[in-house]
Short mmCIF file of C-alpha atoms in Angstrom, two decimals:
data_model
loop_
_atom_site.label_atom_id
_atom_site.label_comp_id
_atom_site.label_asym_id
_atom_site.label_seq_id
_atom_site.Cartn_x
_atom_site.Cartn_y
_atom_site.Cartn_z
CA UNK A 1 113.90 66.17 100.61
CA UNK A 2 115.41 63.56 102.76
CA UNK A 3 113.70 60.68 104.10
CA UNK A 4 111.77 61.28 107.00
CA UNK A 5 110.32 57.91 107.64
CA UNK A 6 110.46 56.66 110.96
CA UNK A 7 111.02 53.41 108.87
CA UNK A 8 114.37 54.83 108.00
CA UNK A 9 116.84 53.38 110.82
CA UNK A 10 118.52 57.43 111.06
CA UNK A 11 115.29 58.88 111.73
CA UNK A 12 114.33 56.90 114.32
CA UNK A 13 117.80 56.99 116.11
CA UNK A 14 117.57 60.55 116.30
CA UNK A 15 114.12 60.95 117.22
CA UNK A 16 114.87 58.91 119.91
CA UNK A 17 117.91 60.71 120.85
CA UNK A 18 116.08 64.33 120.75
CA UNK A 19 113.12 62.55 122.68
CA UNK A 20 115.86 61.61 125.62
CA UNK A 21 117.85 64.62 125.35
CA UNK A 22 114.77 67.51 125.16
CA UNK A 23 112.34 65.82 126.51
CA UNK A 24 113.76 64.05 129.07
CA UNK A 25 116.73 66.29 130.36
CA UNK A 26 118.97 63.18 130.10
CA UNK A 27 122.76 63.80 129.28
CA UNK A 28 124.12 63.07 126.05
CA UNK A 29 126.51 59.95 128.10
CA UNK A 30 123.19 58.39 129.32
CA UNK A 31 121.86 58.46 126.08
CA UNK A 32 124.60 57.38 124.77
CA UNK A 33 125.05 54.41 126.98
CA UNK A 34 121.34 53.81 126.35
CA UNK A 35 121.28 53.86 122.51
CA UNK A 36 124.47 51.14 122.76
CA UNK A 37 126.69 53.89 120.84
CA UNK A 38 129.20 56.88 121.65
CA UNK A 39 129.17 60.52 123.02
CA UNK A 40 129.75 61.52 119.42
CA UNK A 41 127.47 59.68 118.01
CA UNK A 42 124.55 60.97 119.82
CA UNK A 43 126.12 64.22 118.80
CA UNK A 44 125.30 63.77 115.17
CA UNK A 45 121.97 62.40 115.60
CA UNK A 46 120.94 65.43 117.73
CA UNK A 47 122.26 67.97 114.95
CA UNK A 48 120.56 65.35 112.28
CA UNK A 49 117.65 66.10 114.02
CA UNK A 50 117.57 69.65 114.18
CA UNK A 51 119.08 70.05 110.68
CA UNK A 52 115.84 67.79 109.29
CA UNK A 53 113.22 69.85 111.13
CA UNK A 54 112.80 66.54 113.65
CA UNK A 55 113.32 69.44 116.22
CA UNK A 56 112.99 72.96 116.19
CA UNK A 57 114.54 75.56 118.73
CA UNK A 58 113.29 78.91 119.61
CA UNK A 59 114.19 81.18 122.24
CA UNK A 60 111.86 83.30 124.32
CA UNK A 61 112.81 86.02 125.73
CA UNK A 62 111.32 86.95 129.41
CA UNK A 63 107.88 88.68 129.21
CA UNK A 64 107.96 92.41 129.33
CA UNK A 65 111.95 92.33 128.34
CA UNK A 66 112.46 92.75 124.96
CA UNK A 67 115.76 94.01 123.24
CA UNK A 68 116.27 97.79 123.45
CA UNK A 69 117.42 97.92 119.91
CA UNK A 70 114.57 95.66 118.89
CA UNK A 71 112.29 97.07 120.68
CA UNK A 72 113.47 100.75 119.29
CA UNK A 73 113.48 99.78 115.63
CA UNK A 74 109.24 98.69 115.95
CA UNK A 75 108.41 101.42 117.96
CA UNK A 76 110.43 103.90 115.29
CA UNK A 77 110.26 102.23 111.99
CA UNK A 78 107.14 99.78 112.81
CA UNK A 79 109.24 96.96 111.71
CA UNK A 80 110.12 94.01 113.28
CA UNK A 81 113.30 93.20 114.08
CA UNK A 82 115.43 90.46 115.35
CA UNK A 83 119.15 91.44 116.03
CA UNK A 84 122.04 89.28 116.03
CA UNK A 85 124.44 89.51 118.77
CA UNK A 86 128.21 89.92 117.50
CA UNK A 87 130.76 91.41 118.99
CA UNK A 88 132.99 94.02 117.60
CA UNK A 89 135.61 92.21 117.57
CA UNK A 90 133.97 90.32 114.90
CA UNK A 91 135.72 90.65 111.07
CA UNK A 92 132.69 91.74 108.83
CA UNK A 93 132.99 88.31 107.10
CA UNK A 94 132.26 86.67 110.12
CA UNK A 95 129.52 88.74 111.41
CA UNK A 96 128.12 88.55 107.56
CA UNK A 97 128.13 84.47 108.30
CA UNK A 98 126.46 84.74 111.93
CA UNK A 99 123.48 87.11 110.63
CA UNK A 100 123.39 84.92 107.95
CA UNK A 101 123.07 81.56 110.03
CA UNK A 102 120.89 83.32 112.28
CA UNK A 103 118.29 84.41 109.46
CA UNK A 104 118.33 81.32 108.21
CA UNK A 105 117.16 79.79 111.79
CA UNK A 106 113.97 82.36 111.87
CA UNK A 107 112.95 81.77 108.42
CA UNK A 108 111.22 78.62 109.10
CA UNK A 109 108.97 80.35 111.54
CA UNK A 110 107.45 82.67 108.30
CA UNK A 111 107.36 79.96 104.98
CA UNK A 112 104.58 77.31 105.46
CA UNK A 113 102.33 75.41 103.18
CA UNK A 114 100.35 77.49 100.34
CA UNK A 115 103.11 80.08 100.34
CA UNK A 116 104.80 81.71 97.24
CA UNK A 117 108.50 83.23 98.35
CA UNK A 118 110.00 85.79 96.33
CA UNK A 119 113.64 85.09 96.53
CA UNK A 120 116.36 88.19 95.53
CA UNK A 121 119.63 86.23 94.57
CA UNK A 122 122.59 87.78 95.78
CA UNK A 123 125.66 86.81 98.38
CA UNK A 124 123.62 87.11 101.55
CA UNK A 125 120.61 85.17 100.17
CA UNK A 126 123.41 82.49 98.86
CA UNK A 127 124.74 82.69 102.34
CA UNK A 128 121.38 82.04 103.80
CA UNK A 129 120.73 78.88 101.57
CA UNK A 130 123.39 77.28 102.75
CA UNK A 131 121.97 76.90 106.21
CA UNK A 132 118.96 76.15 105.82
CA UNK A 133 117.00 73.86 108.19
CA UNK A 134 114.48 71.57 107.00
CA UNK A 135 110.59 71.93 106.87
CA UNK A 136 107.95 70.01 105.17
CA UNK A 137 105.79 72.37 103.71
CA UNK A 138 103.27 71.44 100.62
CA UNK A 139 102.38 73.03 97.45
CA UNK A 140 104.22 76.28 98.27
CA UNK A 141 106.63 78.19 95.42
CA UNK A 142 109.87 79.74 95.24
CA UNK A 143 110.18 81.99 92.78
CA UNK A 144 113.40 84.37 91.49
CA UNK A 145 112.33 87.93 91.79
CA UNK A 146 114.83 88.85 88.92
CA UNK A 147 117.18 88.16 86.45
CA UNK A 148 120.78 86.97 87.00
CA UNK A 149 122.24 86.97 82.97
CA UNK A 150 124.65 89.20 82.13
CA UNK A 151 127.22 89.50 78.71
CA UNK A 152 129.76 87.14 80.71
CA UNK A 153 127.07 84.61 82.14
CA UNK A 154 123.77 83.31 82.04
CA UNK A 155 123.79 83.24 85.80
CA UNK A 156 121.59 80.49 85.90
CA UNK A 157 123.61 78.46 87.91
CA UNK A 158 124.25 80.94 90.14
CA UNK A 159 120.99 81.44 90.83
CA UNK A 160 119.01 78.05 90.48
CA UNK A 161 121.54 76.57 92.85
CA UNK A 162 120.29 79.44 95.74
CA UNK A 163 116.57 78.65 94.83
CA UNK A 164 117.14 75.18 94.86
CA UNK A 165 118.51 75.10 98.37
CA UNK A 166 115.32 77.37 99.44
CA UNK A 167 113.20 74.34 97.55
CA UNK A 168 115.01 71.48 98.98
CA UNK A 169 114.77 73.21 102.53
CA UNK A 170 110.82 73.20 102.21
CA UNK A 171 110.05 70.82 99.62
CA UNK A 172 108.72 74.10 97.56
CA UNK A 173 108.30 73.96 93.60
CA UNK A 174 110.82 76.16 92.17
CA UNK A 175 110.33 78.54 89.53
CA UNK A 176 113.07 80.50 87.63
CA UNK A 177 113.45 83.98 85.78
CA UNK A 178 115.72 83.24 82.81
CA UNK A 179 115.98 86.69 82.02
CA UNK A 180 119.18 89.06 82.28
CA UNK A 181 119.67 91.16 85.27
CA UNK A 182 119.15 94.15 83.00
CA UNK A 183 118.48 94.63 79.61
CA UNK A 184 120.84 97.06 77.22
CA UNK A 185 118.07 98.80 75.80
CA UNK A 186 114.74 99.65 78.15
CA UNK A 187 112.46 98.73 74.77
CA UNK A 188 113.48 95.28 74.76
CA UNK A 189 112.96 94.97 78.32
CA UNK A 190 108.79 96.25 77.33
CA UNK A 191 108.63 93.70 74.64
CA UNK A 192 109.67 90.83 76.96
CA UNK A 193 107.16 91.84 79.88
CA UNK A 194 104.56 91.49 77.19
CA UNK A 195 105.33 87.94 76.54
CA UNK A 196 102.86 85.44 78.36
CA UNK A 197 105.73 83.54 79.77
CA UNK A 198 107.17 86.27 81.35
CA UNK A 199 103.93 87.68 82.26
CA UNK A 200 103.30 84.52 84.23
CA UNK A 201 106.33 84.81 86.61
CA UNK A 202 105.62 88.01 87.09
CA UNK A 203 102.22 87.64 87.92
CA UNK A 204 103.63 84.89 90.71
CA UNK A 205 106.05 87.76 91.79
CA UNK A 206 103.26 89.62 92.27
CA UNK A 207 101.31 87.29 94.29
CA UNK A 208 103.93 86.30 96.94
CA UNK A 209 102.69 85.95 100.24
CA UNK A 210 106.74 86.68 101.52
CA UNK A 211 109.90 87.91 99.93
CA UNK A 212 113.15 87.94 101.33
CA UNK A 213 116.12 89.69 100.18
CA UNK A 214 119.74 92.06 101.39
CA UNK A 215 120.79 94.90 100.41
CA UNK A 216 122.64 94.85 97.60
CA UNK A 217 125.91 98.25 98.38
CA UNK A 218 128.41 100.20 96.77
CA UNK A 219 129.95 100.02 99.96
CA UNK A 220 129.89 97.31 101.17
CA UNK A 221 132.91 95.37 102.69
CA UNK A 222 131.53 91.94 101.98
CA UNK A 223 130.95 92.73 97.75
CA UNK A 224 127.26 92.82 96.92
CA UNK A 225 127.20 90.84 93.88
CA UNK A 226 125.81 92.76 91.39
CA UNK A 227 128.34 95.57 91.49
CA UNK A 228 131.20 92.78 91.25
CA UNK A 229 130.40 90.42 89.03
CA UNK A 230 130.34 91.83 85.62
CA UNK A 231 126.53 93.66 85.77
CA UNK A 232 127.29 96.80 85.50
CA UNK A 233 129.87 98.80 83.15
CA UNK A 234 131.31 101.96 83.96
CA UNK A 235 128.72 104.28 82.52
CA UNK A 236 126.57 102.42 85.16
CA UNK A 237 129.31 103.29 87.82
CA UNK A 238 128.83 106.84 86.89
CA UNK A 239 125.03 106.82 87.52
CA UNK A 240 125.48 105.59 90.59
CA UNK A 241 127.67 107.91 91.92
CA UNK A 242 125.77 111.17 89.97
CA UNK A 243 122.28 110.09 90.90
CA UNK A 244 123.32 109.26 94.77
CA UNK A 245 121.93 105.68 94.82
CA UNK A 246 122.97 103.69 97.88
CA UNK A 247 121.75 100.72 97.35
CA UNK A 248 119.40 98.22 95.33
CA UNK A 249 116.69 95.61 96.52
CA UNK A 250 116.73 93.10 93.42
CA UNK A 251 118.74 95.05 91.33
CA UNK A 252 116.46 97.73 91.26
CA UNK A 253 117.94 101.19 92.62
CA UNK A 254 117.37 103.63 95.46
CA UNK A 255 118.45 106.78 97.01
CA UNK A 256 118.65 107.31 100.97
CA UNK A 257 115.32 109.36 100.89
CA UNK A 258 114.15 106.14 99.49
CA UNK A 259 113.03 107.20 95.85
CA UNK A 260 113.49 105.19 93.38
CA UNK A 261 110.99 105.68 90.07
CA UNK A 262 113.40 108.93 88.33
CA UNK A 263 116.33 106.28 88.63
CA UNK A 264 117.60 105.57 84.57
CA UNK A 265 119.05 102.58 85.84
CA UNK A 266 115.78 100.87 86.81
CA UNK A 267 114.12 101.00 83.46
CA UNK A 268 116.23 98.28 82.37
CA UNK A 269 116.39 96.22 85.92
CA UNK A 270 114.54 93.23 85.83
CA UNK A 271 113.59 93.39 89.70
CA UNK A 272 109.91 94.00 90.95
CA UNK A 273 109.19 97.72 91.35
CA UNK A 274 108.96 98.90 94.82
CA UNK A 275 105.31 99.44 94.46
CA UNK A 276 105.37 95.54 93.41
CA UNK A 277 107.34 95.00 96.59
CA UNK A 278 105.17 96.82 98.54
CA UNK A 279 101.90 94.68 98.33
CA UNK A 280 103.72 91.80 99.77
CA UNK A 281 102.40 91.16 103.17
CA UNK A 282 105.87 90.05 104.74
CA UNK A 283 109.45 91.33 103.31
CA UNK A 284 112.22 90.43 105.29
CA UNK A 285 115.31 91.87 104.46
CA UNK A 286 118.61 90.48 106.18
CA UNK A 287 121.72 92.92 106.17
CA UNK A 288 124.98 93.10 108.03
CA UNK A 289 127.42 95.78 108.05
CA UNK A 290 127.61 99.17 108.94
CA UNK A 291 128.66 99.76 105.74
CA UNK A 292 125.49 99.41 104.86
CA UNK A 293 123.72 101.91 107.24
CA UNK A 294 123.05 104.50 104.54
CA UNK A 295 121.49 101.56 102.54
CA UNK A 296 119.12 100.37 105.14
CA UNK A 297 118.02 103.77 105.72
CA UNK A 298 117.08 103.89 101.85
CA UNK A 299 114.95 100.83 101.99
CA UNK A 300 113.69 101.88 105.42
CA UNK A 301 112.73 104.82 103.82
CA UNK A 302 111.43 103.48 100.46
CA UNK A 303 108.65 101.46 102.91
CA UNK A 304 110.44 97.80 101.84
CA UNK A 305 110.74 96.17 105.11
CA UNK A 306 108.58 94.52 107.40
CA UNK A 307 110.68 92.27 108.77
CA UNK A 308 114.12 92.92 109.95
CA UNK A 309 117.47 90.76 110.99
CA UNK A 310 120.57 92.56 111.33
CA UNK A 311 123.70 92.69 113.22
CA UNK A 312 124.04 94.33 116.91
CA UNK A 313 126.83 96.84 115.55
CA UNK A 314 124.57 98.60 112.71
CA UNK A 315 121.30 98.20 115.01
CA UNK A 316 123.01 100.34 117.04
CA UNK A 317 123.95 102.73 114.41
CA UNK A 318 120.34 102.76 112.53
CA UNK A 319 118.72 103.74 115.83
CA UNK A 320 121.54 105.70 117.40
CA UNK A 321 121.95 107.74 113.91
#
């Protein structure tokens, strides 16, 4: 974590500067010219001191007025939902990267001291990691809800870099899964959930107070990473298209009436089961894409999601569907 001293001659520049700008309702000139130091400058120090958790923003909207699409998705689905305005005009990259930014803003507001986070790797939680804020929080865990190795990579890197962003962000312990994403044969997968190490990470799965993950797609025009990079072979391919899956939560599978226990695939997956999922008090999942409708609907279905941030383009076409 960085140094949040007021000792440290940063910190107490941009204190200051948030104190005068927020709380004061002075310009960022007349701080400036204040402070002894330019526009730009105070600039900086303001983004410092959001980006450190010196400041946090949140918007409110007016009493009585919420979002029709938010407000349709918890009266509907009973989940709550924060949607992300973005324009059609929007590539699906770029709306990807605003939900993204966006999630990571609100996740602050749910991961506090005493907390274990599941964490699903995958592009949109790498996405997320990258913008994280900063919060202090104490003796809280992140921990990998499932494996990243496949026969072309450990994907330890991969993955300890995303949980050590979610660490860094709220000065959480950090504990891996060095297991594969899935194992070849289902037996071997048994054997190694009987193991006490394993058994202990799963036990801390188990216990998570949140988990946040996407939706891993088939379809998906921004590639879901476990159907691009190297996890699954083409008999895979085939089961995925024969048993109607459209979509996975941690690499393990689902169909869009959200079952998911029949699924071959899954008894080699090395994600929680959805009845593992399930006794988590909070689960935020963060999608984008309308690509991805029939997939939401899945893990709508399947009971996965209590929490919700999405795009305004497939908000409209979950509730208007």
């Amino acid at each position: 974590m960085p140094d949040r001293s007021p000792d440290d001659p940063k910190v107490a520049s941009a204190l200051r500067a948030a104190q005068l700008y927020y709380l004061q309702d002075m310009t960022m000139d007349a701080i400036a010219t204040e402070l002894g130091t330019s526009r730009s400058s105070v600039s900086r120090l303001l983004s410092h001191a959001r980006e450190t958790g010196l400041v946090e923003v949140r918007i409110h909207p007016p009493q009585g007025q919420e979002l029709r699409l938010e407000e349709t998705i918890r009266t509907r689905f009973g989940i709550a939902a924060h949607v992300v305005p973005t324009p059609r005009t929007l590539s699906d990259v770029e709306r990807f990267e605003r939900v993204a930014l966006s999630a990571a803003r609100q996740l602050p507001l749910h991961i506090d001291s005493n907390m274990t986070v599941g964490i699903a790797w995958g592009s949109t939680l790498d996405a997320i990691s990258r913008h994280l804020p900063k919060k202090e929080t104490h003796n809280s865990t992140v921990v990998q809800l499932n494996g990243a190795g496949n026969t072309f990579t450990s994907g330890v890197d991969y993955a300890s870099e995303i949980l050590h962003r979610f660490g860094q962000a709220f000065g959480a312990a950090v504990q891996q899964f060095p297991v594969p994403a899935f194992f070849d044969d289902p037996k071997t997968k048994e054997a190694m959930w009987r193991e006490r190490s394993t058994r202990r990470v799963l036990d801390l799965q188990a216990r998570a107070d949140v988990v946040i993950f996407g939706l891993g797609s088939p379809f998906a025009e921004v590639p879901s990473r476990v159907y691009i990079g190297g996890y699954l072979d083409r008999s895979d391919y085939r089961s995925i298209r024969e048993e109607r899956i459209v979509g996975d939560v941690a690499t393990v599978f689902y169909r869009e009436d959200g079952s998911w226990k029949d699924i071959e695939l899954n008894r080699r997956a090395t994600g929680p089961g959805f009845s593992v999922l399930a006794r988590t008090a909070r689960r935020i999942c963060v999608v984008s894409g309308t690509q991805k409708l029939a997939s939401l609907r899945g893990a709508i279905a399947a009971r996965l999601i209590t929490d919700l941030i999405l795009d305004e383009h497939l908000a409209d076409q979950l509730v208007g569907g």
